[in-house]
Amino acid sequence: MKGRFVILVGLISATAATAGAQCASAPIAARQACYASVDLVNYMTPQLATAIAGGSPTLAQSSALGGLGRFALTVRGTGVLDGAFPNIGDVPFRVDGAKQSYTTKDQIVPGVGVDASIGLWNGLNLGATHVGGVDAIVSALYVPDVQGNGGDFSIKAKDGNLKFGYGVRVGLLDESVITPGVYASYLQRDLPTVTLSGSSGGTGVGSGTFALNDFAVKTTAMRLVAQKSLLILGLTAGIGQDTYKSSANITANVSGASASGAADMSMTRTNMFVGASFNLFILKVAAEYGQVSGGSVAAPYNTFDKSPDASHKYG
């Protein structure tokens, strides 16, 4: 079961959190499943959001493109290198009202997308360089519908499997022989809204099912990036701020008892990264390494061996 939930997470690649009064008032047998589902949303959102937001808005670009008629296409794969997934699907829910202690499995949490940047304005000519160039950025993320063997988990998109994001880049300084390229950007990337359902605990006491209905993860990323090219090698450094938001409606059923609730959280983190790119003339190959930190997640109902608001490294 654990491996299947890991696949599921890979495919759907200051804080407040609420569990709704329904969880607390639910029959005791279903209460734990309701709270565990809320904990799952809050635990995985920072990792899923990091895999979406990544580092640079578009890899290996040092400044604005240079006006109308210019564009660039980027295929991007991001992995949270120190991700952790709770083993909620492996153990029965407690039916005595006590809190559950969950261990986690180390797991790279991936995100894959395509980004297009389109030149809009070349900016102001200062002789050796330009300032104020503007590009539009469009991002696309696809999540397939998934049905697990035996129906033990499923993912189904609510309003389509493809989600577009948007943003803008402003060139603060075009790269020249002696100066690096510097730009600021704003980009919003979201996961498609899905229903994620699963089961826990096999068929014994405490076994049950849960669903995260209308599960949505939204990110906004602001960046300040500098890059300098040295013949075929480019070096990049950047810093920024990420905001993550997620929500889901929870339903759970354990031993014939049902519960419902809601999860709603937001988080703001600092993002720092460095990178290198290699110019192969018709294309560039780029790699980045970064870390997100800061912010906090409301204390979970259950306990976990790794904190849900731990810093994370990505590549």
mmCIF file of C-alpha atoms in Angstrom:
data_model
loop_
_atom_site.group_PDB
_atom_site.id
_atom_site.type_symbol
_atom_site.label_atom_id
_atom_site.label_comp_id
_atom_site.label_asym_id
_atom_site.label_seq_id
_atom_site.Cartn_x
_atom_site.Cartn_y
_atom_site.Cartn_z
ATOM 1 C CA MET A 1 0.000 0.000 0.000
ATOM 2 C CA LYS A 2 2.779 2.434 0.867
ATOM 3 C CA GLY A 3 4.352 2.166 -2.556
ATOM 4 C CA ARG A 4 1.035 2.860 -4.246
ATOM 5 C CA PHE A 5 0.493 5.992 -2.225
ATOM 6 C CA VAL A 6 4.009 7.148 -3.130
ATOM 7 C CA ILE A 7 3.091 6.798 -6.817
ATOM 8 C CA LEU A 8 -0.086 8.753 -6.128
ATOM 9 C CA VAL A 9 1.864 11.634 -4.609
ATOM 10 C CA GLY A 10 4.245 11.704 -7.568
ATOM 11 C CA LEU A 11 1.386 11.975 -10.026
ATOM 12 C CA ILE A 12 -0.520 14.750 -8.345
ATOM 13 C CA SER A 13 3.132 16.428 -8.239
ATOM 14 C CA ALA A 14 2.696 32.010 8.920
ATOM 15 C CA THR A 15 -0.154 29.358 8.539
ATOM 16 C CA ALA A 16 -3.683 28.474 9.411
ATOM 17 C CA ALA A 17 -5.327 25.044 9.188
ATOM 18 C CA THR A 18 -8.840 24.013 10.124
ATOM 19 C CA ALA A 19 -10.420 20.595 10.488
ATOM 20 C CA GLY A 20 -14.025 21.760 10.706
ATOM 21 C CA ALA A 21 -16.423 21.067 13.537
ATOM 22 C CA GLN A 22 -17.615 17.924 11.747
ATOM 23 C CA CYS A 23 -14.402 16.005 12.533
ATOM 24 C CA ALA A 24 -14.701 16.676 16.264
ATOM 25 C CA SER A 25 -18.391 15.759 16.369
ATOM 26 C CA ALA A 26 -18.074 12.596 14.253
ATOM 27 C CA PRO A 27 -18.522 9.101 15.732
ATOM 28 C CA ILE A 28 -15.341 8.058 17.492
ATOM 29 C CA ALA A 29 -14.598 5.275 14.977
ATOM 30 C CA ALA A 30 -14.466 7.751 12.073
ATOM 31 C CA ARG A 31 -12.988 10.746 13.883
ATOM 32 C CA GLN A 32 -9.402 9.519 13.569
ATOM 33 C CA ALA A 33 -9.763 8.968 9.807
ATOM 34 C CA CYS A 34 -11.152 12.487 9.420
ATOM 35 C CA TYR A 35 -8.291 14.091 11.347
ATOM 36 C CA ALA A 36 -5.685 11.904 9.609
ATOM 37 C CA SER A 37 -6.998 13.078 6.237
ATOM 38 C CA VAL A 38 -6.688 16.720 7.277
ATOM 39 C CA ASP A 39 -3.160 16.018 8.527
ATOM 40 C CA LEU A 40 -2.315 14.444 5.158
ATOM 41 C CA VAL A 41 -3.363 17.611 3.294
ATOM 42 C CA ASN A 42 -1.324 19.847 5.580
ATOM 43 C CA TYR A 43 1.685 17.503 5.587
ATOM 44 C CA MET A 44 1.958 17.051 1.830
ATOM 45 C CA THR A 45 1.039 20.561 0.631
ATOM 46 C CA PRO A 46 4.495 22.133 1.319
ATOM 47 C CA GLN A 47 6.197 19.294 -0.548
ATOM 48 C CA LEU A 48 3.817 19.236 -3.523
ATOM 49 C CA ALA A 49 3.965 23.046 -3.744
ATOM 50 C CA THR A 50 7.783 23.033 -3.705
ATOM 51 C CA ALA A 51 7.784 20.532 -6.572
ATOM 52 C CA ILE A 52 5.500 22.864 -8.548
ATOM 53 C CA ALA A 53 7.109 26.229 -7.762
ATOM 54 C CA GLY A 54 10.776 25.149 -8.062
ATOM 55 C CA GLY A 55 13.488 27.765 -8.550
ATOM 56 C CA SER A 56 13.751 29.979 -11.642
ATOM 57 C CA PRO A 57 10.461 30.682 -13.434
ATOM 58 C CA THR A 58 12.105 29.512 -16.671
ATOM 59 C CA LEU A 59 15.475 27.763 -16.651
ATOM 60 C CA ALA A 60 18.668 29.152 -18.230
ATOM 61 C CA GLN A 61 17.331 32.619 -19.122
ATOM 62 C CA SER A 62 19.379 35.549 -17.883
ATOM 63 C CA SER A 63 17.036 38.442 -18.662
ATOM 64 C CA ALA A 64 14.013 39.478 -20.692
ATOM 65 C CA LEU A 65 13.920 37.978 -24.183
ATOM 66 C CA GLY A 66 14.109 41.235 -26.125
ATOM 67 C CA GLY A 67 10.625 42.162 -27.329
ATOM 68 C CA LEU A 68 7.922 40.905 -29.671
ATOM 69 C CA GLY A 69 8.695 37.933 -31.887
ATOM 70 C CA ARG A 70 11.000 36.228 -29.390
ATOM 71 C CA PHE A 71 10.030 33.223 -27.314
ATOM 72 C CA ALA A 72 11.548 30.307 -25.418
ATOM 73 C CA LEU A 73 10.152 26.910 -24.421
ATOM 74 C CA THR A 74 11.288 25.050 -21.296
ATOM 75 C CA VAL A 75 10.614 21.445 -20.295
ATOM 76 C CA ARG A 76 11.122 21.254 -16.537
ATOM 77 C CA GLY A 77 11.380 18.417 -14.059
ATOM 78 C CA THR A 78 11.625 19.219 -10.338
ATOM 79 C CA GLY A 79 12.165 16.862 -7.412
ATOM 80 C CA VAL A 80 11.914 17.532 -3.675
ATOM 81 C CA LEU A 81 15.022 15.589 -2.689
ATOM 82 C CA ASP A 82 14.224 15.035 1.002
ATOM 83 C CA GLY A 83 10.485 14.447 0.723
ATOM 84 C CA ALA A 84 8.640 12.296 3.271
ATOM 85 C CA PHE A 85 5.280 10.538 2.958
ATOM 86 C CA PRO A 86 3.217 9.470 6.013
ATOM 87 C CA ASN A 87 2.262 5.789 6.207
ATOM 88 C CA ILE A 88 -1.433 6.547 6.694
ATOM 89 C CA GLY A 89 -2.363 3.883 4.151
ATOM 90 C CA ASP A 90 -0.494 1.120 5.996
ATOM 91 C CA VAL A 91 -1.969 1.106 9.502
ATOM 92 C CA PRO A 92 -5.561 0.881 10.792
ATOM 93 C CA PHE A 93 -7.218 3.995 12.135
ATOM 94 C CA ARG A 94 -7.502 4.035 15.908
ATOM 95 C CA VAL A 95 -11.052 3.530 17.149
ATOM 96 C CA ASP A 96 -10.427 4.471 20.793
ATOM 97 C CA GLY A 97 -10.115 8.222 20.200
ATOM 98 C CA ALA A 98 -6.368 8.288 20.892
ATOM 99 C CA LYS A 99 -3.942 10.053 18.579
ATOM 100 C CA GLN A 100 -1.965 7.990 16.101
ATOM 101 C CA SER A 101 1.816 8.089 15.728
ATOM 102 C CA TYR A 102 2.770 7.913 12.063
ATOM 103 C CA THR A 103 6.185 7.189 10.630
ATOM 104 C CA THR A 104 7.185 8.514 7.214
ATOM 105 C CA LYS A 105 8.913 7.065 4.183
ATOM 106 C CA ASP A 106 11.717 9.033 2.508
ATOM 107 C CA GLN A 107 10.567 9.816 -0.994
ATOM 108 C CA ILE A 108 11.516 12.178 -3.812
ATOM 109 C CA VAL A 109 8.384 14.182 -4.648
ATOM 110 C CA PRO A 110 8.445 15.051 -8.363
ATOM 111 C CA GLY A 111 6.824 17.739 -10.468
ATOM 112 C CA VAL A 112 6.921 18.058 -14.260
ATOM 113 C CA GLY A 113 5.789 20.946 -16.430
ATOM 114 C CA VAL A 114 6.252 22.978 -19.586
ATOM 115 C CA ASP A 115 6.853 26.735 -19.523
ATOM 116 C CA ALA A 116 6.746 29.220 -22.393
ATOM 117 C CA SER A 117 8.105 32.762 -22.167
ATOM 118 C CA ILE A 118 7.010 35.309 -24.774
ATOM 119 C CA GLY A 119 8.700 38.654 -25.360
ATOM 120 C CA LEU A 120 6.387 41.672 -25.067
ATOM 121 C CA TRP A 121 8.694 44.705 -24.863
ATOM 122 C CA ASN A 122 12.411 45.230 -25.330
ATOM 123 C CA GLY A 123 12.712 47.874 -22.605
ATOM 124 C CA LEU A 124 14.777 51.047 -22.605
ATOM 125 C CA ASN A 125 18.059 51.184 -24.519
ATOM 126 C CA LEU A 126 20.940 52.402 -22.367
ATOM 127 C CA GLY A 127 23.622 51.802 -24.980
ATOM 128 C CA ALA A 128 25.455 48.756 -23.667
ATOM 129 C CA THR A 129 22.337 47.221 -22.153
ATOM 130 C CA HIS A 130 18.546 47.429 -21.791
ATOM 131 C CA VAL A 131 16.379 47.833 -18.709
ATOM 132 C CA GLY A 132 12.682 47.241 -18.205
ATOM 133 C CA GLY A 133 12.091 44.545 -20.811
ATOM 134 C CA VAL A 134 8.872 42.591 -20.248
ATOM 135 C CA ASP A 135 8.024 38.940 -20.966
ATOM 136 C CA ALA A 136 4.818 36.992 -20.398
ATOM 137 C CA ILE A 137 5.172 33.480 -18.941
ATOM 138 C CA VAL A 138 2.686 30.655 -19.461
ATOM 139 C CA SER A 139 3.000 27.355 -17.572
ATOM 140 C CA ALA A 140 1.205 24.030 -18.085
ATOM 141 C CA LEU A 141 0.910 21.031 -15.738
ATOM 142 C CA TYR A 142 -0.870 17.762 -16.560
ATOM 143 C CA VAL A 143 -2.157 15.224 -14.025
ATOM 144 C CA PRO A 144 -3.693 11.952 -15.329
ATOM 145 C CA ASP A 145 -6.635 10.136 -13.788
ATOM 146 C CA VAL A 146 -5.396 7.069 -11.892
ATOM 147 C CA GLN A 147 -7.167 3.976 -10.586
ATOM 148 C CA GLY A 148 -5.241 1.677 -8.240
ATOM 149 C CA ASN A 149 -5.402 -2.098 -8.382
ATOM 150 C CA GLY A 150 -8.469 -3.333 -6.515
ATOM 151 C CA GLY A 151 -9.754 0.222 -6.111
ATOM 152 C CA ASP A 152 -7.594 0.895 -3.033
ATOM 153 C CA PHE A 153 -6.837 4.432 -4.273
ATOM 154 C CA SER A 154 -7.792 6.715 -7.129
ATOM 155 C CA ILE A 155 -7.168 10.204 -8.480
ATOM 156 C CA LYS A 156 -9.739 11.885 -10.677
ATOM 157 C CA ALA A 157 -9.507 15.442 -11.991
ATOM 158 C CA LYS A 158 -12.598 17.542 -11.421
ATOM 159 C CA ASP A 159 -12.359 20.219 -14.126
ATOM 160 C CA GLY A 160 -9.839 18.757 -16.549
ATOM 161 C CA ASN A 161 -6.401 17.199 -16.252
ATOM 162 C CA LEU A 162 -4.480 20.210 -17.580
ATOM 163 C CA LYS A 163 -3.839 23.325 -15.502
ATOM 164 C CA PHE A 164 -2.337 26.530 -16.894
ATOM 165 C CA GLY A 165 -0.360 29.047 -14.896
ATOM 166 C CA TYR A 166 0.687 32.564 -15.753
ATOM 167 C CA GLY A 167 3.229 35.177 -14.823
ATOM 168 C CA VAL A 168 5.432 38.046 -15.899
ATOM 169 C CA ARG A 169 9.159 38.762 -15.984
ATOM 170 C CA VAL A 170 10.722 42.233 -15.913
ATOM 171 C CA GLY A 171 14.344 42.635 -16.973
ATOM 172 C CA LEU A 172 16.122 44.874 -14.487
ATOM 173 C CA LEU A 173 19.399 44.661 -16.392
ATOM 174 C CA ASP A 174 20.172 42.855 -19.641
ATOM 175 C CA GLU A 175 23.325 40.741 -19.620
ATOM 176 C CA SER A 176 26.358 42.324 -21.281
ATOM 177 C CA VAL A 177 30.051 41.500 -21.584
ATOM 178 C CA ILE A 178 30.748 42.918 -18.136
ATOM 179 C CA THR A 179 27.384 42.782 -16.347
ATOM 180 C CA PRO A 180 25.130 39.865 -15.413
ATOM 181 C CA GLY A 181 21.512 39.672 -16.447
ATOM 182 C CA VAL A 182 19.125 40.480 -13.606
ATOM 183 C CA TYR A 183 15.342 40.110 -13.586
ATOM 184 C CA ALA A 184 12.365 39.982 -11.261
ATOM 185 C CA SER A 185 9.387 37.701 -11.859
ATOM 186 C CA TYR A 186 5.972 36.706 -10.588
ATOM 187 C CA LEU A 187 4.494 33.312 -11.471
ATOM 188 C CA GLN A 188 1.432 31.374 -10.379
ATOM 189 C CA ARG A 189 1.406 27.593 -10.847
ATOM 190 C CA ASP A 190 -1.370 25.312 -9.540
ATOM 191 C CA LEU A 191 -2.210 21.629 -9.565
ATOM 192 C CA PRO A 192 -5.438 20.574 -11.299
ATOM 193 C CA THR A 193 -8.231 20.158 -8.752
ATOM 194 C CA VAL A 194 -8.652 16.440 -8.033
ATOM 195 C CA THR A 195 -10.515 13.988 -5.850
ATOM 196 C CA LEU A 196 -8.057 11.701 -4.098
ATOM 197 C CA SER A 197 -9.468 8.646 -2.344
ATOM 198 C CA GLY A 198 -7.842 5.746 -0.553
ATOM 199 C CA SER A 199 -8.213 3.042 2.076
ATOM 200 C CA SER A 200 -6.298 2.174 5.221
ATOM 201 C CA GLY A 201 -5.786 -0.792 7.520
ATOM 202 C CA GLY A 202 -6.807 -3.731 5.327
ATOM 203 C CA THR A 203 -10.058 -5.425 6.437
ATOM 204 C CA GLY A 204 -9.664 -5.608 10.238
ATOM 205 C CA VAL A 205 -10.784 -3.354 13.075
ATOM 206 C CA GLY A 206 -10.009 0.261 12.250
ATOM 207 C CA SER A 207 -9.982 -0.301 8.502
ATOM 208 C CA GLY A 208 -11.712 2.376 6.483
ATOM 209 C CA THR A 209 -11.772 4.684 3.513
ATOM 210 C CA PHE A 210 -11.140 8.392 3.103
ATOM 211 C CA ALA A 211 -11.381 10.958 0.319
ATOM 212 C CA LEU A 212 -9.920 14.397 -0.279
ATOM 213 C CA ASN A 213 -12.622 15.957 -2.448
ATOM 214 C CA ASP A 214 -11.883 19.102 -4.482
ATOM 215 C CA PHE A 215 -8.239 18.897 -3.391
ATOM 216 C CA ALA A 216 -6.486 22.004 -4.735
ATOM 217 C CA VAL A 217 -2.881 23.190 -4.329
ATOM 218 C CA LYS A 218 -2.011 26.716 -5.480
ATOM 219 C CA THR A 219 1.381 28.443 -5.525
ATOM 220 C CA THR A 220 2.673 31.929 -6.225
ATOM 221 C CA ALA A 221 6.396 32.582 -6.618
ATOM 222 C CA MET A 222 8.243 35.904 -6.654
ATOM 223 C CA ARG A 223 11.870 35.787 -7.759
ATOM 224 C CA LEU A 224 14.956 37.967 -8.084
ATOM 225 C CA VAL A 225 17.453 36.170 -10.341
ATOM 226 C CA ALA A 226 20.922 36.965 -11.671
ATOM 227 C CA GLN A 227 22.768 35.011 -14.373
ATOM 228 C CA LYS A 228 26.130 35.414 -16.114
ATOM 229 C CA SER A 229 27.290 33.515 -19.189
ATOM 230 C CA LEU A 230 30.925 32.447 -19.550
ATOM 231 C CA LEU A 231 31.233 31.147 -23.119
ATOM 232 C CA ILE A 232 29.094 27.966 -23.105
ATOM 233 C CA LEU A 233 28.612 27.952 -19.315
ATOM 234 C CA GLY A 234 26.008 30.028 -17.482
ATOM 235 C CA LEU A 235 25.833 30.540 -13.717
ATOM 236 C CA THR A 236 22.622 31.447 -11.889
ATOM 237 C CA ALA A 237 21.689 32.573 -8.385
ATOM 238 C CA GLY A 238 18.269 33.557 -7.107
ATOM 239 C CA ILE A 239 16.158 34.311 -4.074
ATOM 240 C CA GLY A 240 12.438 34.712 -3.645
ATOM 241 C CA GLN A 241 9.271 34.139 -1.705
ATOM 242 C CA ASP A 242 6.722 31.360 -2.227
ATOM 243 C CA THR A 243 3.129 31.303 -1.026
ATOM 244 C CA TYR A 244 1.296 27.970 -0.873
ATOM 245 C CA LYS A 245 -2.435 27.464 -0.411
ATOM 246 C CA SER A 246 -4.436 24.243 -0.353
ATOM 247 C CA SER A 247 -7.956 23.122 0.447
ATOM 248 C CA ALA A 248 -9.996 19.924 0.428
ATOM 249 C CA ASN A 249 -13.326 18.613 1.636
ATOM 250 C CA ILE A 250 -12.832 15.467 3.718
ATOM 251 C CA THR A 251 -15.047 12.396 3.919
ATOM 252 C CA ALA A 252 -14.189 9.224 5.833
ATOM 253 C CA ASN A 253 -15.841 5.949 6.788
ATOM 254 C CA VAL A 254 -14.529 3.516 9.414
ATOM 255 C CA SER A 255 -16.387 0.428 10.638
ATOM 256 C CA GLY A 256 -19.666 1.770 9.305
ATOM 257 C CA ALA A 257 -19.290 5.205 10.923
ATOM 258 C CA SER A 258 -18.838 8.268 8.725
ATOM 259 C CA ALA A 259 -17.277 11.685 9.191
ATOM 260 C CA SER A 260 -16.741 14.831 7.168
ATOM 261 C CA GLY A 261 -14.569 17.884 7.576
ATOM 262 C CA ALA A 262 -12.451 20.429 5.749
ATOM 263 C CA ALA A 263 -8.782 21.254 5.364
ATOM 264 C CA ASP A 264 -7.647 24.766 4.513
ATOM 265 C CA MET A 265 -4.059 25.946 4.894
ATOM 266 C CA SER A 266 -1.632 28.595 3.667
ATOM 267 C CA MET A 267 2.104 29.013 4.084
ATOM 268 C CA THR A 268 4.799 31.504 3.071
ATOM 269 C CA ARG A 269 8.404 30.356 2.621
ATOM 270 C CA THR A 270 11.777 31.737 1.538
ATOM 271 C CA ASN A 271 13.318 30.143 -1.560
ATOM 272 C CA MET A 272 17.048 30.323 -2.418
ATOM 273 C CA PHE A 273 18.790 28.533 -5.290
ATOM 274 C CA VAL A 274 21.864 28.342 -7.507
ATOM 275 C CA GLY A 275 22.249 26.772 -10.925
ATOM 276 C CA ALA A 276 24.327 26.181 -14.028
ATOM 277 C CA SER A 277 23.443 25.891 -17.706
ATOM 278 C CA PHE A 278 25.284 24.623 -20.772
ATOM 279 C CA ASN A 279 24.681 26.188 -24.154
ATOM 280 C CA LEU A 280 24.434 23.523 -26.861
ATOM 281 C CA PHE A 281 23.574 26.191 -29.477
ATOM 282 C CA ILE A 282 20.133 24.878 -30.506
ATOM 283 C CA LEU A 283 19.146 24.272 -26.890
ATOM 284 C CA LYS A 284 20.368 24.681 -23.327
ATOM 285 C CA VAL A 285 20.618 22.088 -20.577
ATOM 286 C CA ALA A 286 20.268 23.518 -17.078
ATOM 287 C CA ALA A 287 20.273 22.295 -13.487
ATOM 288 C CA GLU A 288 19.396 24.072 -10.255
ATOM 289 C CA TYR A 289 19.681 23.239 -6.576
ATOM 290 C CA GLY A 290 17.739 25.093 -3.911
ATOM 291 C CA GLN A 291 16.108 25.117 -0.517
ATOM 292 C CA VAL A 292 12.813 26.399 0.880
ATOM 293 C CA SER A 293 12.462 27.256 4.550
ATOM 294 C CA GLY A 294 10.470 29.318 7.009
ATOM 295 C CA GLY A 295 6.756 29.548 7.611
ATOM 296 C CA SER A 296 4.838 27.124 9.791
ATOM 297 C CA VAL A 297 2.077 24.560 9.638
ATOM 298 C CA ALA A 298 -0.541 24.384 12.366
ATOM 299 C CA ALA A 299 0.222 21.523 14.755
ATOM 300 C CA PRO A 300 -1.242 18.272 13.364
ATOM 301 C CA TYR A 301 -3.779 16.281 15.343
ATOM 302 C CA ASN A 302 -1.590 13.174 15.093
ATOM 303 C CA THR A 303 2.174 12.909 15.554
ATOM 304 C CA PHE A 304 4.778 12.345 12.846
ATOM 305 C CA ASP A 305 8.449 11.422 13.038
ATOM 306 C CA LYS A 306 9.300 14.368 10.743
ATOM 307 C CA SER A 307 7.885 17.865 11.077
ATOM 308 C CA PRO A 308 5.399 18.950 8.360
ATOM 309 C CA ASP A 309 7.020 22.404 8.211
ATOM 310 C CA ALA A 310 10.615 21.200 7.864
ATOM 311 C CA SER A 311 12.799 22.937 5.286
ATOM 312 C CA HIS A 312 13.170 21.072 1.989
ATOM 313 C CA LYS A 313 15.878 20.795 -0.633
ATOM 314 C CA TYR A 314 14.998 20.443 -4.311
ATOM 315 C CA GLY A 315 16.708 20.018 -7.660
#
